[in-house]
Amino acid sequence: MMWYAIISEDNDNSLPLRATARDAHLARLRSLAADGRLLVAGPHPAVDAEDAGEAGFTGSLVIAEFASLEEATQWADADPYVAAGVYRKVQVKPFKRVLP
């Protein structure tokens, strides 16, 4: 098993699209967490604030453990946010955890 960073960029005006797929998106992340395979996950606010409000988000970052790059990519491609049109680009890269 190895860590992989899934770096996603949102389409413009993605906030309403996020709302439609958020529950399914979070369910998949919770499943990884329950298996002990999720290091971190969250969105990138479009503004420098804890609560992005109507500004929305510019993308997301997930760092999770998978057996291979292919498996990580397949998991990322099946994200409900992809199907809902939230993301314009998704990149999956191996990640070497050093700290903490």
Short mmCIF file of N, CA and C in Angstrom, two decimals:
data_model
loop_
_atom_site.label_atom_id
_atom_site.label_comp_id
_atom_site.label_asym_id
_atom_site.label_seq_id
_atom_site.Cartn_x
_atom_site.Cartn_y
_atom_site.Cartn_z
N MET A 1 0.85 -1.18 0.00
CA MET A 1 0.00 0.00 0.00
C MET A 1 0.89 1.24 0.00
N MET A 2 0.40 2.27 -0.68
CA MET A 2 1.14 3.52 -0.77
C MET A 2 0.15 4.67 -0.72
N TRP A 3 0.63 5.82 -0.28
CA TRP A 3 -0.19 7.03 -0.25
C TRP A 3 -0.24 7.66 -1.64
N TYR A 4 -1.41 8.23 -1.96
CA TYR A 4 -1.59 8.95 -3.23
C TYR A 4 -2.32 10.26 -2.95
N ALA A 5 -1.86 11.32 -3.60
CA ALA A 5 -2.52 12.62 -3.52
C ALA A 5 -3.45 12.75 -4.71
N ILE A 6 -4.70 13.04 -4.43
CA ILE A 6 -5.70 13.27 -5.47
C ILE A 6 -6.01 14.76 -5.42
N ILE A 7 -5.54 15.47 -6.44
CA ILE A 7 -5.62 16.93 -6.49
C ILE A 7 -6.63 17.30 -7.57
N SER A 8 -7.72 17.91 -7.15
CA SER A 8 -8.80 18.21 -8.09
C SER A 8 -9.01 19.70 -8.20
N GLU A 9 -9.34 20.15 -9.41
CA GLU A 9 -9.65 21.56 -9.67
C GLU A 9 -11.12 21.66 -10.07
N ASP A 10 -11.83 22.58 -9.44
CA ASP A 10 -13.25 22.78 -9.73
C ASP A 10 -13.48 23.54 -11.03
N ASN A 11 -14.61 23.27 -11.65
CA ASN A 11 -15.13 24.12 -12.72
C ASN A 11 -15.61 25.42 -12.09
N ASP A 12 -15.77 26.45 -12.88
CA ASP A 12 -16.34 27.70 -12.38
C ASP A 12 -17.76 27.45 -11.87
N ASN A 13 -18.13 28.20 -10.86
CA ASN A 13 -19.49 28.12 -10.28
C ASN A 13 -19.88 26.70 -9.88
N SER A 14 -18.96 26.02 -9.21
CA SER A 14 -19.19 24.62 -8.86
C SER A 14 -19.99 24.42 -7.57
N LEU A 15 -20.22 25.49 -6.81
CA LEU A 15 -20.87 25.33 -5.50
C LEU A 15 -22.22 24.63 -5.58
N PRO A 16 -23.12 24.99 -6.49
CA PRO A 16 -24.40 24.26 -6.56
C PRO A 16 -24.22 22.80 -6.95
N LEU A 17 -23.24 22.51 -7.79
CA LEU A 17 -22.97 21.13 -8.19
C LEU A 17 -22.43 20.32 -7.01
N ARG A 18 -21.57 20.96 -6.19
CA ARG A 18 -21.05 20.28 -5.00
C ARG A 18 -22.21 19.88 -4.09
N ALA A 19 -23.18 20.75 -3.94
CA ALA A 19 -24.30 20.47 -3.03
C ALA A 19 -25.07 19.22 -3.46
N THR A 20 -25.21 19.00 -4.76
CA THR A 20 -25.99 17.86 -5.24
C THR A 20 -25.30 16.53 -4.99
N ALA A 21 -23.97 16.52 -4.94
CA ALA A 21 -23.22 15.27 -4.83
C ALA A 21 -22.46 15.13 -3.52
N ARG A 22 -22.59 16.10 -2.62
CA ARG A 22 -21.77 16.14 -1.41
C ARG A 22 -21.95 14.90 -0.52
N ASP A 23 -23.17 14.47 -0.27
CA ASP A 23 -23.39 13.33 0.61
C ASP A 23 -22.70 12.07 0.08
N ALA A 24 -22.84 11.81 -1.20
CA ALA A 24 -22.21 10.61 -1.79
C ALA A 24 -20.69 10.75 -1.79
N HIS A 25 -20.20 11.95 -2.06
CA HIS A 25 -18.76 12.22 -2.04
C HIS A 25 -18.19 11.95 -0.64
N LEU A 26 -18.84 12.48 0.39
CA LEU A 26 -18.37 12.29 1.76
C LEU A 26 -18.49 10.84 2.22
N ALA A 27 -19.49 10.13 1.75
CA ALA A 27 -19.66 8.72 2.13
C ALA A 27 -18.45 7.89 1.69
N ARG A 28 -17.94 8.17 0.49
CA ARG A 28 -16.76 7.44 0.01
C ARG A 28 -15.53 7.77 0.85
N LEU A 29 -15.41 9.02 1.25
CA LEU A 29 -14.28 9.42 2.09
C LEU A 29 -14.38 8.79 3.48
N ARG A 30 -15.59 8.76 4.02
CA ARG A 30 -15.80 8.12 5.32
C ARG A 30 -15.46 6.63 5.27
N SER A 31 -15.73 5.99 4.17
CA SER A 31 -15.40 4.59 4.00
C SER A 31 -13.89 4.38 4.03
N LEU A 32 -13.15 5.24 3.33
CA LEU A 32 -11.69 5.16 3.40
C LEU A 32 -11.19 5.39 4.82
N ALA A 33 -11.77 6.37 5.50
CA ALA A 33 -11.37 6.68 6.88
C ALA A 33 -11.64 5.48 7.79
N ALA A 34 -12.78 4.84 7.63
CA ALA A 34 -13.14 3.69 8.46
C ALA A 34 -12.15 2.54 8.25
N ASP A 35 -11.59 2.45 7.05
CA ASP A 35 -10.60 1.42 6.75
C ASP A 35 -9.19 1.83 7.16
N GLY A 36 -9.03 3.04 7.73
CA GLY A 36 -7.72 3.53 8.13
C GLY A 36 -6.84 3.93 6.96
N ARG A 37 -7.46 4.26 5.82
CA ARG A 37 -6.71 4.57 4.60
C ARG A 37 -6.75 6.04 4.19
N LEU A 38 -7.35 6.89 5.01
CA LEU A 38 -7.46 8.31 4.67
C LEU A 38 -6.54 9.12 5.58
N LEU A 39 -5.61 9.84 4.98
CA LEU A 39 -4.72 10.72 5.73
C LEU A 39 -5.36 12.08 5.94
N VAL A 40 -5.90 12.65 4.87
CA VAL A 40 -6.52 13.98 4.94
C VAL A 40 -7.41 14.17 3.72
N ALA A 41 -8.45 14.98 3.89
CA ALA A 41 -9.33 15.31 2.76
C ALA A 41 -10.01 16.63 3.04
N GLY A 42 -10.15 17.45 2.02
CA GLY A 42 -10.87 18.70 2.18
C GLY A 42 -10.77 19.57 0.94
N PRO A 43 -11.63 20.59 0.91
CA PRO A 43 -11.66 21.50 -0.23
C PRO A 43 -10.70 22.68 -0.06
N HIS A 44 -10.43 23.34 -1.17
CA HIS A 44 -9.65 24.58 -1.19
C HIS A 44 -10.63 25.75 -1.31
N PRO A 45 -10.84 26.52 -0.23
CA PRO A 45 -11.75 27.67 -0.32
C PRO A 45 -11.26 28.67 -1.37
N ALA A 46 -12.20 29.29 -2.04
CA ALA A 46 -11.87 30.29 -3.07
C ALA A 46 -11.42 31.61 -2.46
N VAL A 47 -11.65 31.77 -1.17
CA VAL A 47 -11.22 32.98 -0.45
C VAL A 47 -10.42 32.56 0.77
N ASP A 48 -9.65 33.49 1.30
CA ASP A 48 -8.80 33.20 2.46
C ASP A 48 -9.62 33.30 3.74
N ALA A 49 -10.47 32.28 3.95
CA ALA A 49 -11.35 32.26 5.11
C ALA A 49 -11.76 30.82 5.39
N GLU A 50 -12.01 30.53 6.65
CA GLU A 50 -12.47 29.20 7.05
C GLU A 50 -13.80 28.87 6.39
N ASP A 51 -14.70 29.85 6.35
CA ASP A 51 -16.01 29.68 5.71
C ASP A 51 -15.98 30.38 4.36
N ALA A 52 -15.96 29.60 3.30
CA ALA A 52 -15.87 30.17 1.96
C ALA A 52 -17.16 30.86 1.53
N GLY A 53 -18.27 30.53 2.17
CA GLY A 53 -19.55 31.13 1.83
C GLY A 53 -19.87 30.97 0.36
N GLU A 54 -20.44 32.01 -0.22
CA GLU A 54 -20.85 31.98 -1.63
C GLU A 54 -19.67 31.96 -2.60
N ALA A 55 -18.45 32.26 -2.10
CA ALA A 55 -17.27 32.22 -2.97
C ALA A 55 -16.99 30.80 -3.43
N GLY A 56 -17.37 29.83 -2.60
CA GLY A 56 -17.20 28.43 -2.99
C GLY A 56 -15.77 27.95 -2.87
N PHE A 57 -15.43 27.01 -3.74
CA PHE A 57 -14.15 26.33 -3.66
C PHE A 57 -13.49 26.25 -5.03
N THR A 58 -12.18 26.13 -5.02
CA THR A 58 -11.43 26.03 -6.28
C THR A 58 -10.99 24.60 -6.57
N GLY A 59 -11.19 23.70 -5.61
CA GLY A 59 -10.78 22.33 -5.81
C GLY A 59 -10.75 21.58 -4.49
N SER A 60 -10.14 20.41 -4.51
CA SER A 60 -10.06 19.56 -3.32
C SER A 60 -8.75 18.81 -3.31
N LEU A 61 -8.39 18.35 -2.10
CA LEU A 61 -7.23 17.50 -1.92
C LEU A 61 -7.63 16.29 -1.08
N VAL A 62 -7.28 15.12 -1.55
CA VAL A 62 -7.46 13.88 -0.80
C VAL A 62 -6.11 13.18 -0.81
N ILE A 63 -5.65 12.76 0.35
CA ILE A 63 -4.47 11.91 0.43
C ILE A 63 -4.91 10.62 1.10
N ALA A 64 -4.83 9.54 0.34
CA ALA A 64 -5.33 8.25 0.81
C ALA A 64 -4.41 7.13 0.35
N GLU A 65 -4.59 5.99 0.98
CA GLU A 65 -3.76 4.82 0.71
C GLU A 65 -4.46 3.88 -0.25
N PHE A 66 -3.72 3.46 -1.28
CA PHE A 66 -4.24 2.51 -2.27
C PHE A 66 -3.13 1.52 -2.61
N ALA A 67 -3.50 0.41 -3.24
CA ALA A 67 -2.54 -0.62 -3.61
C ALA A 67 -1.67 -0.20 -4.78
N SER A 68 -2.18 0.71 -5.63
CA SER A 68 -1.43 1.11 -6.82
C SER A 68 -1.95 2.45 -7.34
N LEU A 69 -1.18 3.05 -8.21
CA LEU A 69 -1.60 4.28 -8.87
C LEU A 69 -2.87 4.04 -9.69
N GLU A 70 -2.93 2.90 -10.33
CA GLU A 70 -4.12 2.55 -11.13
C GLU A 70 -5.37 2.49 -10.24
N GLU A 71 -5.26 1.85 -9.07
CA GLU A 71 -6.41 1.76 -8.16
C GLU A 71 -6.81 3.15 -7.65
N ALA A 72 -5.83 3.98 -7.33
CA ALA A 72 -6.12 5.34 -6.86
C ALA A 72 -6.81 6.15 -7.94
N THR A 73 -6.35 6.00 -9.17
CA THR A 73 -6.94 6.72 -10.30
C THR A 73 -8.37 6.26 -10.55
N GLN A 74 -8.61 4.97 -10.49
CA GLN A 74 -9.96 4.45 -10.67
C GLN A 74 -10.89 4.97 -9.58
N TRP A 75 -10.40 5.01 -8.35
CA TRP A 75 -11.20 5.52 -7.24
C TRP A 75 -11.53 6.99 -7.48
N ALA A 76 -10.54 7.77 -7.88
CA ALA A 76 -10.74 9.20 -8.14
C ALA A 76 -11.73 9.42 -9.29
N ASP A 77 -11.60 8.63 -10.33
CA ASP A 77 -12.49 8.77 -11.49
C ASP A 77 -13.95 8.47 -11.15
N ALA A 78 -14.18 7.65 -10.11
CA ALA A 78 -15.53 7.28 -9.71
C ALA A 78 -16.13 8.23 -8.68
N ASP A 79 -15.44 9.31 -8.36
CA ASP A 79 -15.94 10.28 -7.38
C ASP A 79 -17.26 10.89 -7.86
N PRO A 80 -18.27 10.97 -7.01
CA PRO A 80 -19.53 11.60 -7.40
C PRO A 80 -19.35 13.05 -7.86
N TYR A 81 -18.33 13.74 -7.38
CA TYR A 81 -18.07 15.11 -7.85
C TYR A 81 -17.65 15.11 -9.32
N VAL A 82 -17.00 14.06 -9.79
CA VAL A 82 -16.65 13.96 -11.21
C VAL A 82 -17.93 13.80 -12.02
N ALA A 83 -18.79 12.89 -11.60
CA ALA A 83 -20.05 12.65 -12.32
C ALA A 83 -20.94 13.88 -12.32
N ALA A 84 -20.90 14.66 -11.24
CA ALA A 84 -21.76 15.85 -11.13
C ALA A 84 -21.19 17.06 -11.86
N GLY A 85 -19.97 16.94 -12.38
CA GLY A 85 -19.38 18.06 -13.12
C GLY A 85 -18.71 19.09 -12.24
N VAL A 86 -18.43 18.75 -10.99
CA VAL A 86 -17.75 19.68 -10.08
C VAL A 86 -16.32 19.93 -10.55
N TYR A 87 -15.62 18.84 -10.89
CA TYR A 87 -14.20 18.95 -11.22
C TYR A 87 -13.97 19.09 -12.71
N ARG A 88 -13.04 19.98 -13.06
CA ARG A 88 -12.60 20.11 -14.45
C ARG A 88 -11.34 19.31 -14.70
N LYS A 89 -10.58 19.05 -13.62
CA LYS A 89 -9.31 18.33 -13.75
C LYS A 89 -9.04 17.58 -12.45
N VAL A 90 -8.59 16.35 -12.59
CA VAL A 90 -8.20 15.53 -11.44
C VAL A 90 -6.84 14.92 -11.74
N GLN A 91 -5.91 15.14 -10.82
CA GLN A 91 -4.56 14.59 -10.96
C GLN A 91 -4.29 13.66 -9.78
N VAL A 92 -3.74 12.50 -10.06
CA VAL A 92 -3.41 11.54 -9.01
C VAL A 92 -1.90 11.32 -9.05
N LYS A 93 -1.26 11.53 -7.89
CA LYS A 93 0.19 11.41 -7.82
C LYS A 93 0.60 10.61 -6.60
N PRO A 94 1.64 9.78 -6.71
CA PRO A 94 2.16 9.12 -5.52
C PRO A 94 2.58 10.18 -4.51
N PHE A 95 2.41 9.86 -3.23
CA PHE A 95 2.73 10.79 -2.14
C PHE A 95 3.58 10.06 -1.11
N LYS A 96 4.72 10.64 -0.76
CA LYS A 96 5.58 10.06 0.27
C LYS A 96 5.39 10.84 1.55
N ARG A 97 4.79 10.21 2.53
CA ARG A 97 4.56 10.85 3.82
C ARG A 97 5.88 10.86 4.62
N VAL A 98 6.30 12.06 5.02
CA VAL A 98 7.52 12.21 5.80
C VAL A 98 7.19 12.68 7.23
N LEU A 99 6.38 13.69 7.36
CA LEU A 99 6.00 14.23 8.67
C LEU A 99 4.51 14.47 8.73
N PRO A 100 3.87 14.42 9.82
CA PRO A 100 4.35 13.81 11.05
C PRO A 100 4.35 12.31 10.94
#
